[in-house]
Every structure is written in structure tokens, then in C-alpha cells.
Amino acid sequence: MFTEAPTTMEIETLPSEPKPESNSLPPKPKFEPLKAHEMSDGRVQFRKVSVPPHRYSPLKKYWMDIYTPIYEHMMIDIRMNLKARKVELKTRNDTPDISNLQKCADFVQAFMLGFDVADAIALLRLDELYVESFEIKDVKTLRGEHLSRAIGRLSGKGGKTKFAVENATKTRIVIADTKIHILGSFANIKIARDSLCSLILGSPAGKVYSKLRQVTARLAERF
């Protein structure tokens, strides 16, 4: 005679051991933000910007317009070294941000390239602005009258073409002999450069205007 095995399984439960209390972590340390001169181990940082001969008189004329925002707002020391013909910039103990030195150097450099103070000062206020430079010979090798006509196409009658490209792309353009400097944001510089390259290669102004209208309309839709 067989006895039936129990159908249910008995499970023995062990009493759970109490978890050890976690030691309370020490409070987080609070560090004061480093000042600019402390980030560079107390060393003073310098920048020097050369002054080309043809920008010496404009620099004298607009010196206070350049000096005031750099010294008072960006907290950077600035002086003109007459012997070396260079504008010298250096950090101070109360400079709030170490990047201010490079911004001021870019601002002075943009003025030396031929931009107005009112346009170049935007480099101090906005982070995403750049200056790009190229020469006509980088696009196409031109000599003599062909080069003169290309420069004429870039500026247009009374600067009309240059102003049209500037207003459409929200950039500022300086045409200094065969060198071209563009101040603006990365995307806008690209549009302006493409338009100027088309003019150098021989495209008529009307064709460039119509292409600019299409590109700017597309940009307006995107944003």
C-alpha cells in the first residue's frame, strides 16, 4: 500500500537580517569660483595686435571709442606701443573672464582690417561672430584689367552690390585691394562668401541678387 506524497512544498523562510545603517556622507565642499588671474596661476596674459601704416590715423581718431569698452566693460588693460607700432592688451586682477582678452584682441584686429568701430564692437558682445579673410586670387587668378573689373563687380556702382550682399546676409564686408574680409556668424559668412565668389568668377550682379533672395527666404523659413 503506497502513501500519497504531499502536493504542496513547504518553504522555510529565514528571518531577514537587518541592513547595516549607511554612514552619513560628509557635506559637499563649496568652492568659490576662480578669478581670471587665478585660472592662469596668477600669470598675466598678453596679446599684441600690429597696426598697419594705413590704419594709424584712424586709430588715433577713434582711440577713445576703442579704449572705453575694453578698459571699462571687459576689464582689460590696453595701451599703444608707439615704438613697436602695436596695440598691447593684458589681463588684470579684476578681469571677470579670461576669454575677454581674446575677444578684445579680435575686436582690435577687426578694426585694423578696416571694419568700423560700431560693427567690430559686436565681437565683444556676441560669442558666435567671426572674421574670415580671403584674397581674389584664392578664387581665380586674375591680372591687370580683369582684376580691376572683378573688384568693380564686388563693390558695384557706389558700393551698391557690396551693401546689397551685406544687408541680405547680415554681415559686414571690407574690400581692401585684393583682400576681402567678412564679419558675421558662421552660416551668414558662408552665404556672403559664395555670393562674392560668384561675382569674382564673372556672374552678373542681377543673377547673384536673385540667388541671394532665394537663400535668405529659405533661411527665414528655417528660423
mmCIF file of N, CA and C in Angstrom, residues 120-217:
data_model
loop_
_atom_site.group_PDB
_atom_site.id
_atom_site.type_symbol
_atom_site.label_atom_id
_atom_site.label_comp_id
_atom_site.label_asym_id
_atom_site.label_seq_id
_atom_site.Cartn_x
_atom_site.Cartn_y
_atom_site.Cartn_z
ATOM 1 N N ALA A 120 32.669 96.395 -35.416
ATOM 2 C CA ALA A 120 33.645 95.493 -34.782
ATOM 3 C C ALA A 120 33.320 95.250 -33.316
ATOM 4 N N ILE A 121 32.655 96.209 -32.660
ATOM 5 C CA ILE A 121 32.373 96.066 -31.222
ATOM 6 C C ILE A 121 31.402 94.920 -30.947
ATOM 7 N N ALA A 122 30.693 94.464 -31.986
ATOM 8 C CA ALA A 122 29.792 93.316 -31.815
ATOM 9 C C ALA A 122 30.567 92.063 -31.429
ATOM 10 N N LEU A 123 31.870 92.003 -31.772
ATOM 11 C CA LEU A 123 32.701 90.853 -31.391
ATOM 12 C C LEU A 123 32.846 90.744 -29.876
ATOM 13 N N LEU A 124 32.726 91.885 -29.166
ATOM 14 C CA LEU A 124 32.809 91.865 -27.708
ATOM 15 C C LEU A 124 31.505 91.377 -27.088
ATOM 16 N N ARG A 125 30.396 91.642 -27.766
ATOM 17 C CA ARG A 125 29.079 91.366 -27.158
ATOM 18 C C ARG A 125 28.526 89.996 -27.515
ATOM 19 N N LEU A 126 28.873 89.490 -28.691
ATOM 20 C CA LEU A 126 28.324 88.205 -29.149
ATOM 21 C C LEU A 126 29.440 87.186 -29.303
ATOM 22 N N ASP A 127 29.126 85.932 -28.954
ATOM 23 C CA ASP A 127 30.147 84.877 -28.989
ATOM 24 C C ASP A 127 30.290 84.233 -30.361
ATOM 25 N N GLU A 128 29.204 84.208 -31.139
ATOM 26 C CA GLU A 128 29.225 83.411 -32.375
ATOM 27 C C GLU A 128 29.591 84.232 -33.607
ATOM 28 N N LEU A 129 30.321 85.326 -33.422
ATOM 29 C CA LEU A 129 30.760 86.147 -34.557
ATOM 30 C C LEU A 129 32.228 85.857 -34.884
ATOM 31 N N TYR A 130 32.528 85.869 -36.173
ATOM 32 C CA TYR A 130 33.886 85.571 -36.631
ATOM 33 C C TYR A 130 34.262 86.544 -37.744
ATOM 34 N N VAL A 131 35.560 86.612 -38.019
ATOM 35 C CA VAL A 131 36.066 87.366 -39.170
ATOM 36 C C VAL A 131 36.777 86.372 -40.083
ATOM 37 N N GLU A 132 36.371 86.337 -41.352
ATOM 38 C CA GLU A 132 37.026 85.461 -42.324
ATOM 39 C C GLU A 132 37.635 86.308 -43.430
ATOM 40 N N SER A 133 38.842 85.975 -43.812
ATOM 41 C CA SER A 133 39.548 86.732 -44.848
ATOM 42 C C SER A 133 39.985 85.799 -45.976
ATOM 43 N N PHE A 134 39.909 86.318 -47.193
ATOM 44 C CA PHE A 134 40.460 85.585 -48.342
ATOM 45 C C PHE A 134 40.833 86.595 -49.420
ATOM 46 N N GLU A 135 41.572 86.139 -50.405
ATOM 47 C CA GLU A 135 42.010 87.016 -51.497
ATOM 48 C C GLU A 135 41.328 86.603 -52.792
ATOM 49 N N ILE A 136 41.271 87.530 -53.726
ATOM 50 C CA ILE A 136 40.633 87.245 -55.019
ATOM 51 C C ILE A 136 41.392 86.127 -55.736
ATOM 52 N N LYS A 137 42.715 86.110 -55.595
ATOM 53 C CA LYS A 137 43.499 85.075 -56.296
ATOM 54 C C LYS A 137 43.248 83.679 -55.720
ATOM 55 N N ASP A 138 42.683 83.589 -54.494
ATOM 56 C CA ASP A 138 42.307 82.277 -53.952
ATOM 57 C C ASP A 138 41.143 81.669 -54.725
ATOM 58 N N VAL A 139 40.316 82.540 -55.337
ATOM 59 C CA VAL A 139 39.142 82.072 -56.085
ATOM 60 C C VAL A 139 39.505 81.869 -57.557
ATOM 61 N N LYS A 140 40.163 82.883 -58.125
ATOM 62 C CA LYS A 140 40.541 82.819 -59.538
ATOM 63 C C LYS A 140 41.757 83.710 -59.763
ATOM 64 N N THR A 141 42.693 83.223 -60.539
ATOM 65 C CA THR A 141 43.894 84.011 -60.827
ATOM 66 C C THR A 141 43.561 85.048 -61.902
ATOM 67 N N LEU A 142 43.550 86.309 -61.485
ATOM 68 C CA LEU A 142 43.228 87.415 -62.406
ATOM 69 C C LEU A 142 44.356 88.432 -62.369
ATOM 70 N N ARG A 143 44.608 89.057 -63.524
ATOM 71 C CA ARG A 143 45.667 90.066 -63.605
ATOM 72 C C ARG A 143 45.181 91.254 -64.417
ATOM 73 N N GLY A 144 45.802 92.398 -64.118
ATOM 74 C CA GLY A 144 45.548 93.602 -64.921
ATOM 75 C C GLY A 144 44.102 94.068 -64.866
ATOM 76 N N GLU A 145 43.534 94.341 -66.039
ATOM 77 C CA GLU A 145 42.165 94.879 -66.113
ATOM 78 C C GLU A 145 41.134 93.869 -65.644
ATOM 79 N N HIS A 146 41.407 92.574 -65.836
ATOM 80 C CA HIS A 146 40.470 91.558 -65.372
ATOM 81 C C HIS A 146 40.301 91.630 -63.848
ATOM 82 N N LEU A 147 41.404 91.879 -63.132
ATOM 83 C CA LEU A 147 41.358 92.020 -61.672
ATOM 84 C C LEU A 147 40.588 93.281 -61.285
ATOM 85 N N SER A 148 40.840 94.368 -62.016
ATOM 86 C CA SER A 148 40.137 95.632 -61.717
ATOM 87 C C SER A 148 38.635 95.478 -61.925
ATOM 88 N N ARG A 149 38.242 94.781 -62.989
ATOM 89 C CA ARG A 149 36.808 94.594 -63.254
ATOM 90 C C ARG A 149 36.164 93.710 -62.184
ATOM 91 N N ALA A 150 36.919 92.709 -61.700
ATOM 92 C CA ALA A 150 36.385 91.829 -60.637
ATOM 93 C C ALA A 150 36.138 92.624 -59.354
ATOM 94 N N ILE A 151 37.081 93.517 -58.998
ATOM 95 C CA ILE A 151 36.907 94.364 -57.811
ATOM 96 C C ILE A 151 35.706 95.288 -58.015
ATOM 97 N N GLY A 152 35.556 95.796 -59.258
ATOM 98 C CA GLY A 152 34.404 96.652 -59.567
ATOM 99 C C GLY A 152 33.087 95.903 -59.439
ATOM 100 N N ARG A 153 33.052 94.634 -59.869
ATOM 101 C CA ARG A 153 31.829 93.828 -59.731
ATOM 102 C C ARG A 153 31.489 93.589 -58.261
ATOM 103 N N LEU A 154 32.529 93.415 -57.421
ATOM 104 C CA LEU A 154 32.297 93.148 -55.999
ATOM 105 C C LEU A 154 31.656 94.340 -55.297
ATOM 106 N N SER A 155 32.141 95.540 -55.612
ATOM 107 C CA SER A 155 31.609 96.716 -54.915
ATOM 108 C C SER A 155 30.393 97.304 -55.612
ATOM 109 N N GLY A 156 30.356 97.245 -56.945
ATOM 110 C CA GLY A 156 29.222 97.817 -57.667
ATOM 111 C C GLY A 156 29.306 99.334 -57.734
ATOM 112 N N LYS A 157 28.336 99.941 -58.398
ATOM 113 C CA LYS A 157 28.334 101.399 -58.554
ATOM 114 C C LYS A 157 28.024 102.054 -57.208
ATOM 115 N N GLY A 158 29.010 102.817 -56.685
ATOM 116 C CA GLY A 158 28.809 103.468 -55.390
ATOM 117 C C GLY A 158 28.696 102.489 -54.227
ATOM 118 N N GLY A 159 29.223 101.283 -54.398
ATOM 119 C CA GLY A 159 29.151 100.291 -53.323
ATOM 120 C C GLY A 159 27.815 99.579 -53.221
ATOM 121 N N LYS A 160 26.999 99.711 -54.266
ATOM 122 C CA LYS A 160 25.634 99.163 -54.225
ATOM 123 C C LYS A 160 25.615 97.643 -54.043
ATOM 124 N N THR A 161 26.449 96.926 -54.794
ATOM 125 C CA THR A 161 26.454 95.459 -54.715
ATOM 126 C C THR A 161 26.931 94.988 -53.345
ATOM 127 N N LYS A 162 27.980 95.625 -52.836
ATOM 128 C CA LYS A 162 28.514 95.239 -51.521
ATOM 129 C C LYS A 162 27.457 95.440 -50.433
ATOM 130 N N PHE A 163 26.762 96.576 -50.469
ATOM 131 C CA PHE A 163 25.717 96.846 -49.462
ATOM 132 C C PHE A 163 24.572 95.845 -49.577
ATOM 133 N N ALA A 164 24.223 95.469 -50.816
ATOM 134 C CA ALA A 164 23.128 94.512 -51.020
ATOM 135 C C ALA A 164 23.477 93.157 -50.408
ATOM 136 N N VAL A 165 24.721 92.704 -50.616
ATOM 137 C CA VAL A 165 25.155 91.422 -50.040
ATOM 138 C C VAL A 165 25.197 91.523 -48.518
ATOM 139 N N GLU A 166 25.685 92.653 -48.006
ATOM 140 C CA GLU A 166 25.742 92.849 -46.545
ATOM 141 C C GLU A 166 24.355 92.787 -45.920
ATOM 142 N N ASN A 167 23.406 93.506 -46.510
ATOM 143 C CA ASN A 167 22.063 93.563 -45.927
ATOM 144 C C ASN A 167 21.334 92.225 -46.046
ATOM 145 N N ALA A 168 21.552 91.507 -47.147
ATOM 146 C CA ALA A 168 20.851 90.234 -47.345
ATOM 147 C C ALA A 168 21.395 89.156 -46.412
ATOM 148 N N THR A 169 22.705 89.184 -46.142
ATOM 149 C CA THR A 169 23.317 88.115 -45.345
ATOM 150 C C THR A 169 23.593 88.519 -43.894
ATOM 151 N N LYS A 170 23.264 89.780 -43.529
ATOM 152 C CA LYS A 170 23.511 90.286 -42.162
ATOM 153 C C LYS A 170 24.993 90.146 -41.786
ATOM 154 N N THR A 171 25.841 90.575 -42.689
ATOM 155 C CA THR A 171 27.288 90.560 -42.449
ATOM 156 C C THR A 171 27.842 91.955 -42.733
ATOM 157 N N ARG A 172 29.128 92.138 -42.468
ATOM 158 C CA ARG A 172 29.836 93.354 -42.865
ATOM 159 C C ARG A 172 31.041 92.929 -43.698
ATOM 160 N N ILE A 173 31.262 93.624 -44.810
ATOM 161 C CA ILE A 173 32.312 93.242 -45.768
ATOM 162 C C ILE A 173 33.269 94.415 -45.955
ATOM 163 N N VAL A 174 34.561 94.111 -45.954
ATOM 164 C CA VAL A 174 35.593 95.101 -46.257
ATOM 165 C C VAL A 174 36.365 94.596 -47.467
ATOM 166 N N ILE A 175 36.427 95.419 -48.519
ATOM 167 C CA ILE A 175 37.211 95.081 -49.713
ATOM 168 C C ILE A 175 38.428 96.001 -49.719
ATOM 169 N N ALA A 176 39.587 95.442 -49.368
ATOM 170 C CA ALA A 176 40.828 96.216 -49.307
ATOM 171 C C ALA A 176 41.757 95.706 -50.403
ATOM 172 N N ASP A 177 41.751 96.407 -51.538
ATOM 173 C CA ASP A 177 42.537 95.993 -52.703
ATOM 174 C C ASP A 177 42.084 94.591 -53.124
ATOM 175 N N THR A 178 42.966 93.600 -53.069
ATOM 176 C CA THR A 178 42.564 92.252 -53.499
ATOM 177 C C THR A 178 42.149 91.377 -52.319
ATOM 178 N N LYS A 179 42.199 91.910 -51.105
ATOM 179 C CA LYS A 179 41.802 91.146 -49.914
ATOM 180 C C LYS A 179 40.350 91.461 -49.553
ATOM 181 N N ILE A 180 39.622 90.436 -49.107
ATOM 182 C CA ILE A 180 38.218 90.589 -48.710
ATOM 183 C C ILE A 180 38.067 90.048 -47.297
ATOM 184 N N HIS A 181 37.476 90.840 -46.408
ATOM 185 C CA HIS A 181 37.241 90.438 -45.023
ATOM 186 C C HIS A 181 35.736 90.456 -44.765
ATOM 187 N N ILE A 182 35.222 89.400 -44.141
ATOM 188 C CA ILE A 182 33.790 89.283 -43.860
ATOM 189 C C ILE A 182 33.616 89.071 -42.362
ATOM 190 N N LEU A 183 32.752 89.892 -41.744
ATOM 191 C CA LEU A 183 32.437 89.776 -40.321
ATOM 192 C C LEU A 183 30.990 89.337 -40.165
ATOM 193 N N GLY A 184 30.756 88.225 -39.446
ATOM 194 C CA GLY A 184 29.385 87.746 -39.244
ATOM 195 C C GLY A 184 29.376 86.374 -38.595
ATOM 196 N N SER A 185 28.196 85.767 -38.537
ATOM 197 C CA SER A 185 28.094 84.409 -37.993
ATOM 198 C C SER A 185 28.559 83.410 -39.045
ATOM 199 N N PHE A 186 28.787 82.166 -38.602
ATOM 200 C CA PHE A 186 29.381 81.153 -39.489
ATOM 201 C C PHE A 186 28.530 80.922 -40.744
ATOM 202 N N ALA A 187 27.215 80.728 -40.548
ATOM 203 C CA ALA A 187 26.327 80.435 -41.687
ATOM 204 C C ALA A 187 26.226 81.631 -42.629
ATOM 205 N N ASN A 188 26.138 82.840 -42.048
ATOM 206 C CA ASN A 188 25.996 84.048 -42.873
ATOM 207 C C ASN A 188 27.270 84.346 -43.663
ATOM 208 N N ILE A 189 28.427 84.066 -43.054
ATOM 209 C CA ILE A 189 29.705 84.266 -43.764
ATOM 210 C C ILE A 189 29.756 83.367 -44.997
ATOM 211 N N LYS A 190 29.283 82.136 -44.843
ATOM 212 C CA LYS A 190 29.308 81.183 -45.960
ATOM 213 C C LYS A 190 28.459 81.690 -47.131
ATOM 214 N N ILE A 191 27.256 82.217 -46.828
ATOM 215 C CA ILE A 191 26.370 82.731 -47.883
ATOM 216 C C ILE A 191 27.014 83.933 -48.577
ATOM 217 N N ALA A 192 27.567 84.854 -47.769
ATOM 218 C CA ALA A 192 28.201 86.047 -48.340
ATOM 219 C C ALA A 192 29.420 85.658 -49.183
ATOM 220 N N ARG A 193 30.205 84.695 -48.694
ATOM 221 C CA ARG A 193 31.408 84.272 -49.437
ATOM 222 C C ARG A 193 31.030 83.637 -50.769
ATOM 223 N N ASP A 194 29.977 82.817 -50.765
ATOM 224 C CA ASP A 194 29.538 82.197 -52.023
ATOM 225 C C ASP A 194 29.102 83.255 -53.040
ATOM 226 N N SER A 195 28.394 84.287 -52.547
ATOM 227 C CA SER A 195 27.949 85.362 -53.448
ATOM 228 C C SER A 195 29.133 86.132 -54.018
ATOM 229 N N LEU A 196 30.104 86.447 -53.159
ATOM 230 C CA LEU A 196 31.280 87.192 -53.619
ATOM 231 C C LEU A 196 32.116 86.359 -54.595
ATOM 232 N N CYS A 197 32.205 85.051 -54.344
ATOM 233 C CA CYS A 197 32.960 84.176 -55.256
ATOM 234 C C CYS A 197 32.295 84.118 -56.629
ATOM 235 N N SER A 198 30.952 84.104 -56.643
ATOM 236 C CA SER A 198 30.228 84.117 -57.921
ATOM 237 C C SER A 198 30.523 85.392 -58.703
ATOM 238 N N LEU A 199 30.576 86.536 -57.988
ATOM 239 C CA LEU A 199 30.882 87.809 -58.642
ATOM 240 C C LEU A 199 32.307 87.811 -59.195
ATOM 241 N N ILE A 200 33.246 87.244 -58.416
ATOM 242 C CA ILE A 200 34.640 87.187 -58.884
ATOM 243 C C ILE A 200 34.741 86.343 -60.145
ATOM 244 N N LEU A 201 33.992 85.238 -60.179
ATOM 245 C CA LEU A 201 34.064 84.320 -61.325
ATOM 246 C C LEU A 201 33.357 84.859 -62.560
ATOM 247 N N GLY A 202 32.663 86.013 -62.434
ATOM 248 C CA GLY A 202 32.092 86.656 -63.611
ATOM 249 C C GLY A 202 30.577 86.691 -63.666
ATOM 250 N N SER A 203 29.880 86.217 -62.638
ATOM 251 C CA SER A 203 28.409 86.251 -62.656
ATOM 252 C C SER A 203 27.926 87.698 -62.619
ATOM 253 N N PRO A 204 26.891 88.039 -63.391
ATOM 254 C CA PRO A 204 26.336 89.397 -63.307
ATOM 255 C C PRO A 204 25.645 89.613 -61.959
ATOM 256 N N ALA A 205 25.591 90.891 -61.543
ATOM 257 C CA ALA A 205 25.047 91.210 -60.218
ATOM 258 C C ALA A 205 23.593 90.761 -60.079
ATOM 259 N N GLY A 206 22.812 90.903 -61.163
ATOM 260 C CA GLY A 206 21.387 90.538 -61.100
ATOM 261 C C GLY A 206 21.178 89.073 -60.747
ATOM 262 N N LYS A 207 22.012 88.227 -61.324
ATOM 263 C CA LYS A 207 21.907 86.784 -61.055
ATOM 264 C C LYS A 207 22.249 86.490 -59.595
ATOM 265 N N VAL A 208 23.264 87.180 -59.064
ATOM 266 C CA VAL A 208 23.665 86.981 -57.667
ATOM 267 C C VAL A 208 22.558 87.471 -56.727
ATOM 268 N N TYR A 209 21.918 88.610 -57.080
ATOM 269 C CA TYR A 209 20.813 89.130 -56.251
ATOM 270 C C TYR A 209 19.682 88.107 -56.140
ATOM 271 N N SER A 210 19.287 87.539 -57.281
ATOM 272 C CA SER A 210 18.157 86.600 -57.277
ATOM 273 C C SER A 210 18.503 85.345 -56.460
ATOM 274 N N LYS A 211 19.748 84.885 -56.561
ATOM 275 C CA LYS A 211 20.160 83.721 -55.767
ATOM 276 C C LYS A 211 20.170 84.057 -54.281
ATOM 277 N N LEU A 212 20.600 85.280 -53.955
ATOM 278 C CA LEU A 212 20.611 85.717 -52.554
ATOM 279 C C LEU A 212 19.195 85.752 -51.990
ATOM 280 N N ARG A 213 18.243 86.245 -52.799
ATOM 281 C CA ARG A 213 16.843 86.300 -52.341
ATOM 282 C C ARG A 213 16.323 84.905 -52.015
ATOM 283 N N GLN A 214 16.656 83.937 -52.864
ATOM 284 C CA GLN A 214 16.213 82.553 -52.621
ATOM 285 C C GLN A 214 16.814 82.003 -51.325
ATOM 286 N N VAL A 215 18.115 82.234 -51.118
ATOM 287 C CA VAL A 215 18.797 81.692 -49.947
ATOM 288 C C VAL A 215 18.285 82.335 -48.668
ATOM 289 N N THR A 216 18.108 83.661 -48.696
ATOM 290 C CA THR A 216 17.635 84.350 -47.489
ATOM 291 C C THR A 216 16.189 83.970 -47.175
ATOM 292 N N ALA A 217 15.370 83.748 -48.195
ATOM 293 C CA ALA A 217 13.979 83.303 -47.963
ATOM 294 C C ALA A 217 13.978 81.915 -47.323
#
